[in-house]
Every structure is written in C-alpha cells, then in structure tokens.
Tab-separated table of C-alpha atoms and ligand atoms in Angstrom:
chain	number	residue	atom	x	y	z
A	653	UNK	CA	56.718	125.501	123.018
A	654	UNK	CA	59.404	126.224	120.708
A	655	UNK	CA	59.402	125.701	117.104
A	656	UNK	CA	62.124	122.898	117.238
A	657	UNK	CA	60.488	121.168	120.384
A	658	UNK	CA	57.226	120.731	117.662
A	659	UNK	CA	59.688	117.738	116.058
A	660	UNK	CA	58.609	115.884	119.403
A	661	UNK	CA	55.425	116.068	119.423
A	662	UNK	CA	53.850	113.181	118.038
A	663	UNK	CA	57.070	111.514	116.854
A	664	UNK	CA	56.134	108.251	115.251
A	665	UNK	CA	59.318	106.309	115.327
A	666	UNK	CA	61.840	106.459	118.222
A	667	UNK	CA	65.069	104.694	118.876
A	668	UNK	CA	65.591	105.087	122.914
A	669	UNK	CA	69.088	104.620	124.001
A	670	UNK	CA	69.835	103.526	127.822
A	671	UNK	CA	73.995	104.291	129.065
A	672	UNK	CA	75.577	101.831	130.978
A	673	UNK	CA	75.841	103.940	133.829
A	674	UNK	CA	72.223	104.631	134.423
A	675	UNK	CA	71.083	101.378	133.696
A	676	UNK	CA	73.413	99.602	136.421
A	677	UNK	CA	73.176	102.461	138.926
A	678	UNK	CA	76.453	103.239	138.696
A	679	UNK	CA	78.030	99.429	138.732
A	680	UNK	CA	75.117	98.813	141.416
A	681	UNK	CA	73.794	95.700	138.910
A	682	UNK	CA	70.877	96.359	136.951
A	683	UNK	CA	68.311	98.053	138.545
A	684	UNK	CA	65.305	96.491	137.865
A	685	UNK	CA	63.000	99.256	139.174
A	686	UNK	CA	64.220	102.084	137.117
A	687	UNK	CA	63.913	99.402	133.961
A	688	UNK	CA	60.552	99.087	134.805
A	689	UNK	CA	59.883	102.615	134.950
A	690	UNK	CA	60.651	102.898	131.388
A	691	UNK	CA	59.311	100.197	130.567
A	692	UNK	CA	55.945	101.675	131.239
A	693	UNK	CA	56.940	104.987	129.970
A	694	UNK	CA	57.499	103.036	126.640
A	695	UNK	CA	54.319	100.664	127.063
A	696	UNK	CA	52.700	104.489	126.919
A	697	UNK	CA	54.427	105.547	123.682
A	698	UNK	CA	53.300	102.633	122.001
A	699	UNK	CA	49.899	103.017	123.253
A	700	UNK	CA	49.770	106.974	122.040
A	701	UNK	CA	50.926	105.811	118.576
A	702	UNK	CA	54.894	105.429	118.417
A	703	UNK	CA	57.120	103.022	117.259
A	704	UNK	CA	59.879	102.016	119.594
A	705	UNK	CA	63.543	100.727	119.115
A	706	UNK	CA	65.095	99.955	122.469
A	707	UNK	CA	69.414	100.059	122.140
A	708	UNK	CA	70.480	98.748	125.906
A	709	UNK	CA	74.181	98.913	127.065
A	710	UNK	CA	74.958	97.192	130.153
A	711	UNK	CA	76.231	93.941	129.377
A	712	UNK	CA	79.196	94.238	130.234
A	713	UNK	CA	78.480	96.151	133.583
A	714	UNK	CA	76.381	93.432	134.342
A	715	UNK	CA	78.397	90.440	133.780
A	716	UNK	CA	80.699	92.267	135.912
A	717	UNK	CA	78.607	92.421	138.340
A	718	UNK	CA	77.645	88.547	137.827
A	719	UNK	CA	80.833	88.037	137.940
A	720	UNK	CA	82.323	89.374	141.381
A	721	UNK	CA	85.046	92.215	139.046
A	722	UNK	CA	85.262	95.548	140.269
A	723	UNK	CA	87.262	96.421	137.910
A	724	UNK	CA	86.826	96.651	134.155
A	725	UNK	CA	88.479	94.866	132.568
A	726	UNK	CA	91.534	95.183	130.200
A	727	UNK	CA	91.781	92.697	127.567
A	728	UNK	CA	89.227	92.721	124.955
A	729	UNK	CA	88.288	88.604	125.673
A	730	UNK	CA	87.516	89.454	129.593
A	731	UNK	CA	85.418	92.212	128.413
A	732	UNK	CA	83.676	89.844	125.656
A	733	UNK	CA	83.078	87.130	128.283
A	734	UNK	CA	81.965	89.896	130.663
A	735	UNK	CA	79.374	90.515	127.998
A	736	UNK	CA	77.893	87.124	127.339
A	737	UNK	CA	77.824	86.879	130.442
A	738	UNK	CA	75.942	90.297	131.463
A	739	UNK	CA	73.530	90.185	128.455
A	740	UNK	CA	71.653	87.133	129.900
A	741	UNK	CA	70.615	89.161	132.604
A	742	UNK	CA	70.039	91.962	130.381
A	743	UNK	CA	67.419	90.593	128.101
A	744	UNK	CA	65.881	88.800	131.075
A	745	UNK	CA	65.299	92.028	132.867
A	746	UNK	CA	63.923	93.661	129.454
A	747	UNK	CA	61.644	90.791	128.541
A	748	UNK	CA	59.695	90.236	131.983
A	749	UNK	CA	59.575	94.032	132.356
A	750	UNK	CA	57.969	94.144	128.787
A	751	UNK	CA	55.595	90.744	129.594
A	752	UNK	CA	54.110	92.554	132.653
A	753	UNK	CA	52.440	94.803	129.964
A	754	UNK	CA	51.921	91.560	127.411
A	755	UNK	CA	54.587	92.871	124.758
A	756	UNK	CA	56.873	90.837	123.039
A	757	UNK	CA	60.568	91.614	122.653
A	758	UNK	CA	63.311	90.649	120.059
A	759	UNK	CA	67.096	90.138	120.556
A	760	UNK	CA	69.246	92.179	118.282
A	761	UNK	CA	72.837	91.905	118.073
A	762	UNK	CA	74.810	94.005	115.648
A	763	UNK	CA	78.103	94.825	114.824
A	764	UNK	CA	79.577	97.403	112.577
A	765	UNK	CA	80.367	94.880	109.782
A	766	UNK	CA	77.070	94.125	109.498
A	767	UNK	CA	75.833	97.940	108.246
A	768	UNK	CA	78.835	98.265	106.430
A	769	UNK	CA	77.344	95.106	104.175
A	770	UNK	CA	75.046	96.543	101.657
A	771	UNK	CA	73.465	92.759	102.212
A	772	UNK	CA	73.148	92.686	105.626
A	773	UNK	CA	72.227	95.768	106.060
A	774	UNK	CA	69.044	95.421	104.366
A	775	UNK	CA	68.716	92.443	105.945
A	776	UNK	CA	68.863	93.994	109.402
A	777	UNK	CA	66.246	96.540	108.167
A	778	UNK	CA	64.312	94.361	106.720
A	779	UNK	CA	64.198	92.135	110.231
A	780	UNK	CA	63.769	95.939	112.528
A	781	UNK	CA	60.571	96.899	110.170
A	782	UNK	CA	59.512	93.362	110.296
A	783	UNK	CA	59.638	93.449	114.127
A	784	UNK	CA	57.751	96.906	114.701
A	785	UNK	CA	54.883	95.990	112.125
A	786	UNK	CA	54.700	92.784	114.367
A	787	UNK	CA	54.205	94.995	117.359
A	788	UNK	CA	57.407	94.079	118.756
A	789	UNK	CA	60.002	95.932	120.487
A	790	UNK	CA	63.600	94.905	119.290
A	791	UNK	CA	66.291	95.369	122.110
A	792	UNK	CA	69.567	96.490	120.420
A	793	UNK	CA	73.406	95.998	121.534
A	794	UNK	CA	76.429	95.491	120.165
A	795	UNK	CA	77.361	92.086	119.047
A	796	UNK	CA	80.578	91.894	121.522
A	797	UNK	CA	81.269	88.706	120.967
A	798	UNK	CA	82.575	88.804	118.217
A	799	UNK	CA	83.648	92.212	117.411
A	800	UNK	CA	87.618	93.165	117.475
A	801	UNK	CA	89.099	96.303	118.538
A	802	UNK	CA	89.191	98.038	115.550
A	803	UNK	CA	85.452	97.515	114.725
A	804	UNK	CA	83.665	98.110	117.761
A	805	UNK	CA	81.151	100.541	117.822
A	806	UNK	CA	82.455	100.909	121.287
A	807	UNK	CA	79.559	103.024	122.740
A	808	UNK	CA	76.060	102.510	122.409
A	809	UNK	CA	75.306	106.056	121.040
A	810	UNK	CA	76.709	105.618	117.494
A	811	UNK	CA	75.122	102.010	117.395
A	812	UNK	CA	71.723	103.990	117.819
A	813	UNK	CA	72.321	106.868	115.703
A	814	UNK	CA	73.177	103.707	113.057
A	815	UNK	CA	70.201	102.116	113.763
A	816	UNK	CA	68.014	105.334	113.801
A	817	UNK	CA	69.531	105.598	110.139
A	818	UNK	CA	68.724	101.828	109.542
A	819	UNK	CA	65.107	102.564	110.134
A	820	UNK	CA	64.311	105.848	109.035
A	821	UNK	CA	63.724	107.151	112.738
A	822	UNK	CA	62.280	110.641	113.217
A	823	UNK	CA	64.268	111.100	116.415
A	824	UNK	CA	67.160	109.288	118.831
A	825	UNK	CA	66.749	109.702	122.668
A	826	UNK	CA	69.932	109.112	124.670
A	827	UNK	CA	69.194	108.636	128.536
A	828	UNK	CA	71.605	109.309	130.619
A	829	UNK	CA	72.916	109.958	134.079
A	830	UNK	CA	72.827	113.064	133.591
A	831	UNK	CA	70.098	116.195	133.054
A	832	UNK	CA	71.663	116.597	129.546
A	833	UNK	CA	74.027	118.470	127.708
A	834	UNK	CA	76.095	121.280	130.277
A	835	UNK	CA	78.214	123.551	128.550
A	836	UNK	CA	81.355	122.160	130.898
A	837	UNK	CA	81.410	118.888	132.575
A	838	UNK	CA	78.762	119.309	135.706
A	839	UNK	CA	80.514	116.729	137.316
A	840	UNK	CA	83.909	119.012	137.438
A	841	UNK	CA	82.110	122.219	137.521
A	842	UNK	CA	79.120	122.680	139.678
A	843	UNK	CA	77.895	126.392	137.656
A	844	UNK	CA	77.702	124.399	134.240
A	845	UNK	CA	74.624	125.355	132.136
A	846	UNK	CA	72.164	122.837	130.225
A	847	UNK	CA	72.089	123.393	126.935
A	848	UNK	CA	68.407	123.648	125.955
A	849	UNK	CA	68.133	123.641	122.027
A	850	UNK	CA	71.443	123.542	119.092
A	851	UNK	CA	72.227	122.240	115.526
A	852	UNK	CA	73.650	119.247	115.683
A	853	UNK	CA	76.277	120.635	113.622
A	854	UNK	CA	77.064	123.223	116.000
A	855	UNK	CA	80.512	123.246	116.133
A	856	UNK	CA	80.706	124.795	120.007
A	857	UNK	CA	79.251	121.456	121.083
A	858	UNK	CA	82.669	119.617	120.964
A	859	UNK	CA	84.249	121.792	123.104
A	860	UNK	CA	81.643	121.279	125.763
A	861	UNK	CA	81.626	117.657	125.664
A	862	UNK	CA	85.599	117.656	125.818
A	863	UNK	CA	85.270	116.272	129.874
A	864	UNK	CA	85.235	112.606	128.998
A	865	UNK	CA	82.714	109.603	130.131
A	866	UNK	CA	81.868	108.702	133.859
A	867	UNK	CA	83.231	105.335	135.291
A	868	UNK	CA	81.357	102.976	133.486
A	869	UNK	CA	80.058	104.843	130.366
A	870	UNK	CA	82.335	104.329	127.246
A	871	UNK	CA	81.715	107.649	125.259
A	872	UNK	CA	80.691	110.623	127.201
A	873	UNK	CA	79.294	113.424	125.848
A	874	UNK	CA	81.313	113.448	123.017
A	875	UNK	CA	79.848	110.291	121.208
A	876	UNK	CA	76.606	111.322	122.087
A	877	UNK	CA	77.125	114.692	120.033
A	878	UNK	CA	78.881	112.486	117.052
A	879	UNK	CA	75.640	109.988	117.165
A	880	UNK	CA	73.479	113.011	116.573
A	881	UNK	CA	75.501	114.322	113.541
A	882	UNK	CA	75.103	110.579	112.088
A	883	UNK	CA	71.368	111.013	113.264
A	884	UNK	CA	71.049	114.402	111.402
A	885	UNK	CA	72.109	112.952	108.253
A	886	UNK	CA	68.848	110.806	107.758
A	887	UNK	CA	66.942	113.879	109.094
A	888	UNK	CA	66.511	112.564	112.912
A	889	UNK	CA	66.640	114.267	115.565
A	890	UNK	CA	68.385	113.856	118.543
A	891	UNK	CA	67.394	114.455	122.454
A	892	UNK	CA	70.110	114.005	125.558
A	893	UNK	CA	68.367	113.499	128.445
A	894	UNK	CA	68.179	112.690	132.290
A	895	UNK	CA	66.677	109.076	132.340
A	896	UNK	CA	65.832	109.949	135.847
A	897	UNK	CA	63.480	112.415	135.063
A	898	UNK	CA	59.942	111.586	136.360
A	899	UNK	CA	58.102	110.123	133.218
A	900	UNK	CA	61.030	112.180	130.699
A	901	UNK	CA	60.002	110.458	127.679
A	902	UNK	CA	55.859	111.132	127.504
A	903	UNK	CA	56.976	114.224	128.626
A	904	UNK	CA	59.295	114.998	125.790
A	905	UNK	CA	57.301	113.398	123.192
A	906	UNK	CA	54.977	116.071	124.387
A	907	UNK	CA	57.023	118.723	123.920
A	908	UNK	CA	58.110	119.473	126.964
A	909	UNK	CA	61.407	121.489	127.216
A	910	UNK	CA	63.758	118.816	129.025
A	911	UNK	CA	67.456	117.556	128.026
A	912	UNK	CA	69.169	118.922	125.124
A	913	UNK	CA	67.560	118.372	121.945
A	914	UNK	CA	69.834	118.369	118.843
A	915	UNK	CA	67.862	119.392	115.671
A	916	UNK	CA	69.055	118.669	111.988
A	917	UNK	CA	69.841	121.371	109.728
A	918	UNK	CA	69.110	119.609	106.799
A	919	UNK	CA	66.371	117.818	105.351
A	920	UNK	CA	65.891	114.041	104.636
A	921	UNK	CA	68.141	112.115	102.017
A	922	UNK	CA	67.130	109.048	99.985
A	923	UNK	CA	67.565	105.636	102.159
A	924	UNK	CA	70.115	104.379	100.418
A	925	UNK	CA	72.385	107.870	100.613
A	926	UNK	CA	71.354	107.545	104.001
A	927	UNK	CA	73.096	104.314	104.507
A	928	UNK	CA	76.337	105.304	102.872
A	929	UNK	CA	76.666	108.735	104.845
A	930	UNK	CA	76.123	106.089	108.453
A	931	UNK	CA	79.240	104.000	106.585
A	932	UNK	CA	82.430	104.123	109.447
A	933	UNK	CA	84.068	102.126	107.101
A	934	UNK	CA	85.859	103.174	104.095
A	935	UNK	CA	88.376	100.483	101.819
A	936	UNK	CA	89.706	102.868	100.258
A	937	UNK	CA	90.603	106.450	98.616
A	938	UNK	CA	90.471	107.850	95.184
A	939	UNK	CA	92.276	111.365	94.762
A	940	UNK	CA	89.912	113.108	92.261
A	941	UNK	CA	91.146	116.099	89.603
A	942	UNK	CA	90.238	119.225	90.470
A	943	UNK	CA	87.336	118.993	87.497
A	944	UNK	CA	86.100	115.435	89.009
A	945	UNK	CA	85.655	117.354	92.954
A	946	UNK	CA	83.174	120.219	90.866
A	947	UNK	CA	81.520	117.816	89.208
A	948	UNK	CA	80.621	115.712	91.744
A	949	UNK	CA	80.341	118.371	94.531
A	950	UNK	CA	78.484	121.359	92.434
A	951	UNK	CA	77.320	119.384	89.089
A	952	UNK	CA	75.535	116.359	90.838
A	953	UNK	CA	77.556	113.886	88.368
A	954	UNK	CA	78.776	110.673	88.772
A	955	UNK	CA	82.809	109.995	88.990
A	956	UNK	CA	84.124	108.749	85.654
A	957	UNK	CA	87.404	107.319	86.028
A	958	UNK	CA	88.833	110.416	83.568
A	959	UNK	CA	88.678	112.305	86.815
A	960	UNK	CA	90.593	110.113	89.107
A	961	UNK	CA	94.119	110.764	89.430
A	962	UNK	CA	95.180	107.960	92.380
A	963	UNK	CA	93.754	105.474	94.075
A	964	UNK	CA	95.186	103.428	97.500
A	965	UNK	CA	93.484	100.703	99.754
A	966	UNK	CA	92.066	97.140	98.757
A	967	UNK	CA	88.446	97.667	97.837
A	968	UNK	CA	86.398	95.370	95.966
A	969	UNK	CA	83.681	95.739	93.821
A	970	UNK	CA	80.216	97.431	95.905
A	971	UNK	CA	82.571	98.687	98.416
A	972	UNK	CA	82.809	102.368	100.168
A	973	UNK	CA	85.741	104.343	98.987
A	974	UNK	CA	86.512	108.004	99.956
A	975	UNK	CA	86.850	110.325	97.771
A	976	UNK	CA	89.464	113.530	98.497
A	977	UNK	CA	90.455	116.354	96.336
A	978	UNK	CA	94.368	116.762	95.503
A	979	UNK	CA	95.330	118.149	98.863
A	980	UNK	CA	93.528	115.141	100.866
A	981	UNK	CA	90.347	116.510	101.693
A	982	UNK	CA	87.206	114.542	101.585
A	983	UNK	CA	84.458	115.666	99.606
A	984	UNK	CA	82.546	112.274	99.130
A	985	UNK	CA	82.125	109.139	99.764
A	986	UNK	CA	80.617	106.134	97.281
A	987	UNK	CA	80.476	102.551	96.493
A	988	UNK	CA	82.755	101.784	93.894
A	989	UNK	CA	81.723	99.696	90.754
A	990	UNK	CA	85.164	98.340	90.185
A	991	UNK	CA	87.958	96.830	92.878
A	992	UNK	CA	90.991	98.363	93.545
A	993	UNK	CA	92.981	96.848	91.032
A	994	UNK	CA	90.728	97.438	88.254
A	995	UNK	CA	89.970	101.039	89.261
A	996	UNK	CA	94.042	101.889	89.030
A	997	UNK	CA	94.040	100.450	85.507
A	998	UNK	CA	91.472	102.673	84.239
A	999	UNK	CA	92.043	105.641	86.193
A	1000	UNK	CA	92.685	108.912	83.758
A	1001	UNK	CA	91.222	106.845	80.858
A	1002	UNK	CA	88.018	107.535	79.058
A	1003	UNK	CA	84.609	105.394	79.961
A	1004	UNK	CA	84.820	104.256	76.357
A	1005	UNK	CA	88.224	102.491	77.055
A	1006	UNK	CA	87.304	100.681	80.021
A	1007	UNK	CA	86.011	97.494	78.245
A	1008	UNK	CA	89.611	97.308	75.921
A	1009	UNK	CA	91.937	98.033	79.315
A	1010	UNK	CA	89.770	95.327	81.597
A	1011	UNK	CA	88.190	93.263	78.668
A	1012	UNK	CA	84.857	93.937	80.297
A	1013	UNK	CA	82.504	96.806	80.904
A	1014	UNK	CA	80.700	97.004	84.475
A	1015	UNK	CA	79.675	100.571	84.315
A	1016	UNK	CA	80.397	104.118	82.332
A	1017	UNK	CA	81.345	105.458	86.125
A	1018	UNK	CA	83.546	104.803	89.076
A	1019	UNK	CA	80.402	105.840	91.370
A	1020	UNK	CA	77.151	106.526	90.411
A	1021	UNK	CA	75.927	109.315	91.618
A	1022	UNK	CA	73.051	107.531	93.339
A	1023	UNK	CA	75.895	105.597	95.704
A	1024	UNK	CA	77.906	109.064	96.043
A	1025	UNK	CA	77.121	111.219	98.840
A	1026	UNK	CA	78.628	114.483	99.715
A	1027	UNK	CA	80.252	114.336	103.518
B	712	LIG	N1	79.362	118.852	128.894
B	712	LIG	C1	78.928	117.766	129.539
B	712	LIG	N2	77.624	117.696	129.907
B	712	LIG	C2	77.145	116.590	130.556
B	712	LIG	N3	77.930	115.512	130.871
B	712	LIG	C3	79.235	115.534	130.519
B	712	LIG	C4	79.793	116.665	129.828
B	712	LIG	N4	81.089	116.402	129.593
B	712	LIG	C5	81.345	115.163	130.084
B	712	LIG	N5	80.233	114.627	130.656
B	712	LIG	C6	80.175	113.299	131.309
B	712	LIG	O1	79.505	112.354	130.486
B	712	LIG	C7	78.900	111.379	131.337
B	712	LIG	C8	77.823	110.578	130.584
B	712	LIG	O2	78.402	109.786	129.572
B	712	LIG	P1	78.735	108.223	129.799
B	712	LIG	O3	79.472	108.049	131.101
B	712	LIG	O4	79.346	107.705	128.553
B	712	LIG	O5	77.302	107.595	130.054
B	712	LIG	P2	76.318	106.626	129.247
B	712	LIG	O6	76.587	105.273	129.775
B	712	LIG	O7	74.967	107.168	129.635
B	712	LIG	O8	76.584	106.748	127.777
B	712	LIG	C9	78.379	112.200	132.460
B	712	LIG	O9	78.207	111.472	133.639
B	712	LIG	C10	79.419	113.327	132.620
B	712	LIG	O10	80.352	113.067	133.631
B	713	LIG	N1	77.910	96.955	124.426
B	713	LIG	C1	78.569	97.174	125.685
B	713	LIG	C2	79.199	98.557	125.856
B	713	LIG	C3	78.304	99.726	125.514
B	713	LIG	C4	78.388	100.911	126.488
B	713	LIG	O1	78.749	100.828	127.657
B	713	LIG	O2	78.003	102.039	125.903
B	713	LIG	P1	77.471	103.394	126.598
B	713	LIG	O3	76.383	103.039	127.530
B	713	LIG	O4	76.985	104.130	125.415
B	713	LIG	O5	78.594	104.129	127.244
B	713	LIG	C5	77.633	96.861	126.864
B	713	LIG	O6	76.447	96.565	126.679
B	713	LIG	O7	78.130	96.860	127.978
C-alpha cells in the first residue's frame, strides 16, 4: 500500500459525496437499489469506527423525473421547483434506506450565504458535530430554494469540500459515474488513463478535467479537482471514485488502491483560518504597499491601515476582504475590523490616529492576523 493510501486507512471522519448522475442512473429516477448499496457500505463505516457526512445531489434530477421534463430546465425558478419537488423523494429514499439498519438521518440544507456568515457558520457546525455525536447521519444539499444565480454553489462537490472544512473532515469521497480521474475525458477518448495518486495542487490536473460534465452532472471533473484544493486547505483529503465499484468505500477506507485520491501538500490550519480560506465570497479589496504584502506574507503581521493604499467594494465590519499587492495580485484574504467607509478614511494613517479620524477606536489593525490567511 502506498504511503499516501495510509491517509485511508482508518479515517475517522468522512464526508461522502453522491453526483447526480449516478444517483438517478443517468435521469433513470433514483435508483433505490444502488442507494441501498451504500447505504450498507456506510452502515459498515460507522460500525468500524467512522463518522459519516452524506452530501446527496439529485433533487433536481428527481423532481424532473416526478415531474414528466426531459429536459432541464432553463430558468432558475423551474429548476428551484424541480428541486422541492425532487428532494421529497430524495430524503425519503435516504431515510428508509438508513431505517432498514435503525439509523437516524438529519435534513441539511445549506447555501453559500450561510458559510460566508461567521454566525451561521458556527451555527451549522455546531448543528453537523451535534448530529454525529448523536449518532446521526446528516444528508447535505444545497438549499435551492432559495439560492440566486450568483450564489449557488452550483455543484455538489464544492458544497462538500465546504462542509468537509465545516467539520474538520480527514477526507472527501466524491462518487461518481465514473472509475475516477482519466487523464482525458474517457467518455471522448477510449485509451484515457486513471490517475492513481496526485497533489491536489497539481497543476496538470486542470488540463485533464478540461472535457466538461455528463448530461445531468453540473461540474465535471473540474469542480471535483477545485473541491479538493478547498479540501486540502483544512488538511483533507480527497478520493474520486467509481460509486459502482463493488463495496468501493470499505474498500478504500482500507486502503485499497481505487479512484484517484488527491492528497494535501500541506498540513492542518487553525479552524477558524480554515473557514476564511473555504470563503467564495469576498466584499471587497484593499491594495496593500509593497511593505504591508511582506509583512503580512513573510513577517506573519497583521495589516495596519499605514499599509493600505486603496480600498473598493461595500464591506462592513467582520466581513472578508481581499487583499492584492499594487499590480492586483492576491496575497490574502481577512475579515476586516472596519467597513468600507471607515477603512478609506484611515487608510495611509497611523493606528494611533484612527480614534481622532473616526472618533472611535475598534482595533490597532485592519486584519488581525488571526482572521488573515495567505491564499
Ligand atoms: N478527465 C476526466 N476523467 C473522468 N471524467 C471526466 C474527465 N473529464 C470530464 N469528465 C466527465 O465528468 C463526468 C462526471 O462529472 P459530472 O457529470 O458532473 O457527475 P457528478 O454528478 O457525479 O458530479 C464524467 O461522466 C465524464 O464524462
Ligand atoms: N443541488 C442540486 C444540483 C447539484 C448537482 O447536480 O451537483 P453534482 O451532482 O455535483 O453535479 C441537486 O440536488 O440536484
């Protein structure tokens, strides 16, 4: 067994991702038989030790389906109804799958805005850890009601790489329709190769996953390779992997040499860095001095407003900013302790002039450095 494939063995906490397309056998409806199939596969897991985190897609295949469209839809409030409609019969399926085996399961509905909340963020957290000390096993999708264009997650992968962040996961396996990772499209190119074993950070990997998503899948490869670099940065690991593989994940948490496994290269960071590197969300940007980008990037220091020569966007106070050097690059990104308004007024100025210019005094810095982290 390799050295990498070790990280599998044993894992204690898992977040198990299940595509659209596999799920709904290819727009077939749910099929219930391969759910129950995992279902046991997971009942085993918990049995040898781990802690699960179910994130399901299909809702809106299903509802689909439920609903006599062959098509998918166009406009966003089809799709949404699609969804409520489709994620009845997806927690159904889930929950007597999970009875049979006399183990509870827990709805979960996110959307982005809610981990981009420092609030409900820990709120979500708090209700996920809650969940698995109760011996429960949450079922994750996106909140589509209610999410907009602009804010949808859009594919399940990133929502579990998020929630793999949001509860400190060792590792994220993606099932799929397909054996794993190929170095070209297999469905294009029948002499693609599986990728056995990278860096998440590999940057080869984009090229390979540059084929797009199948019919009913939103992200493709591609998403799945950005969902382990979000993965990576609370130390997780991430696995892409045939969900049609006899028993695949007792087999992988053995260490069995299946799918593509996509390994960190760096090691954990504190929770609540954790949280702001997962931010997809930023309010806005601060250009920083060419002193401010070494002190924060090599020195470890907080941002004083001395070092910050611009600043665009709407931000209030507690909210993630971006921080980019003079020619636009980002070197961090942080919660700023003043709004947008107040952060222009004291930008070049010394910490000890802050409470004359705004006739109060929040903080010495524009970020801390314990809500700055380096992207
Ligand atoms: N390099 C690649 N290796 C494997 N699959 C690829 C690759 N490039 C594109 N794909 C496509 O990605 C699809 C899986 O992604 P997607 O349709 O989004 O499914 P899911 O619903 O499981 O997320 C595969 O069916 C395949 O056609
Ligand atoms: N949340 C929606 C869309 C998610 C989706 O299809 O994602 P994916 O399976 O990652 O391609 C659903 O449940 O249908």
């Amino acid at each position: 067994m390799s050295e990498q494939r070790k990280r599998l063995v044993g894992a204690r906490r898992l977040i198990v991702k299940i595509g659209s397309a596999l799920l709904t056998n290819d727009g077939r409806g749910l099929d219930l038989g391969a759910m129950g199939g995992w279902v046991d596969q997971l009942v085993a897991l918990r049995s040898a030790g781990a802690e699960i985190v179910l994130v399901s897609s299909g809702s809106v295949a299903e509802g689909m389906k439920r609903l006599g469209w062959s098509r998918r839809p166009a406009h966003l409030h089809e799709l949404q109804a699609a969804a409520a409609v489709g994620q009845m019969g997806l927690v159904q399926a889930w929950e007597w799958q999970f009875q049979r085996h006399g183990v509870h399961t827990a709805q979960i509905l996110l959307t982005h805005d809610d981990l981009s909340d420092r609030k409900r963020y820990l709120n979500a957290r708090s209700t996920l850890r809650t969940l698995l000390d109760l011996n429960v096993v949450p079922i994750v999708n996106e909140n589509d009601t209610v999410v907009t264009d602009e804010i949808r997650f859009g594919d399940n992968d990133t929502l579990g790489a998020l929630v793999a962040n949001l509860v400190e996961a060792d590792g994220l396996v993606i099932l799929t329709d397909q054996l794993g990772l190929f170095d070209r499209d297999p469905r294009q190119h029948a002499d693609a190769q599986l990728v056995s074993e990278r860096f998440a950070s590999d940057a080869a990997l984009d090229a390979m996953a540059a084929g797009g998503s199948g019919a009913l899948g939103r992200g493709g490869m591609s998403t799945k390779i950005r969902a382990a670099r979000f993965a990576e940065r609370s130390g997780a690991f991430t696995v892409i992997v045939g969900g049609r593989i006899d028993n695949v994940l007792p087999r992988l948490r053995q260490g069995e040499a299946l799918g593509t496994l996509l390994v960190p290269e760096q090691g954990r960071q504190a929770a609540r860095k954790q949280w702001i590197a997962g931010h997809l969300n930023t309010r806005g940007t601060l250009v920083l001095d060419a002193g401010a980008v070494l002190g924060v990037t090599v020195r470890g220091k907080s941002l004083l407003p001395v070092g910050v020569r611009s600043v665009t966007g709407d931000f209030r106070r507690g909210e993630m900013v971006s921080c980019v050097d003079e020619q636009g690059a980002e070197v961090a990104r942080g919660l700023a302790n003043y709004d947008a308004g107040e952060a222009r007024r004291i930008l070049g100025r010394p910490s000890a002039e802050i409470a004359g210019l705004l006739g109060y005094l929040a903080e010495e810095e524009l970020i801390h450095r314990d809500n700055l982290v380096l992207t």
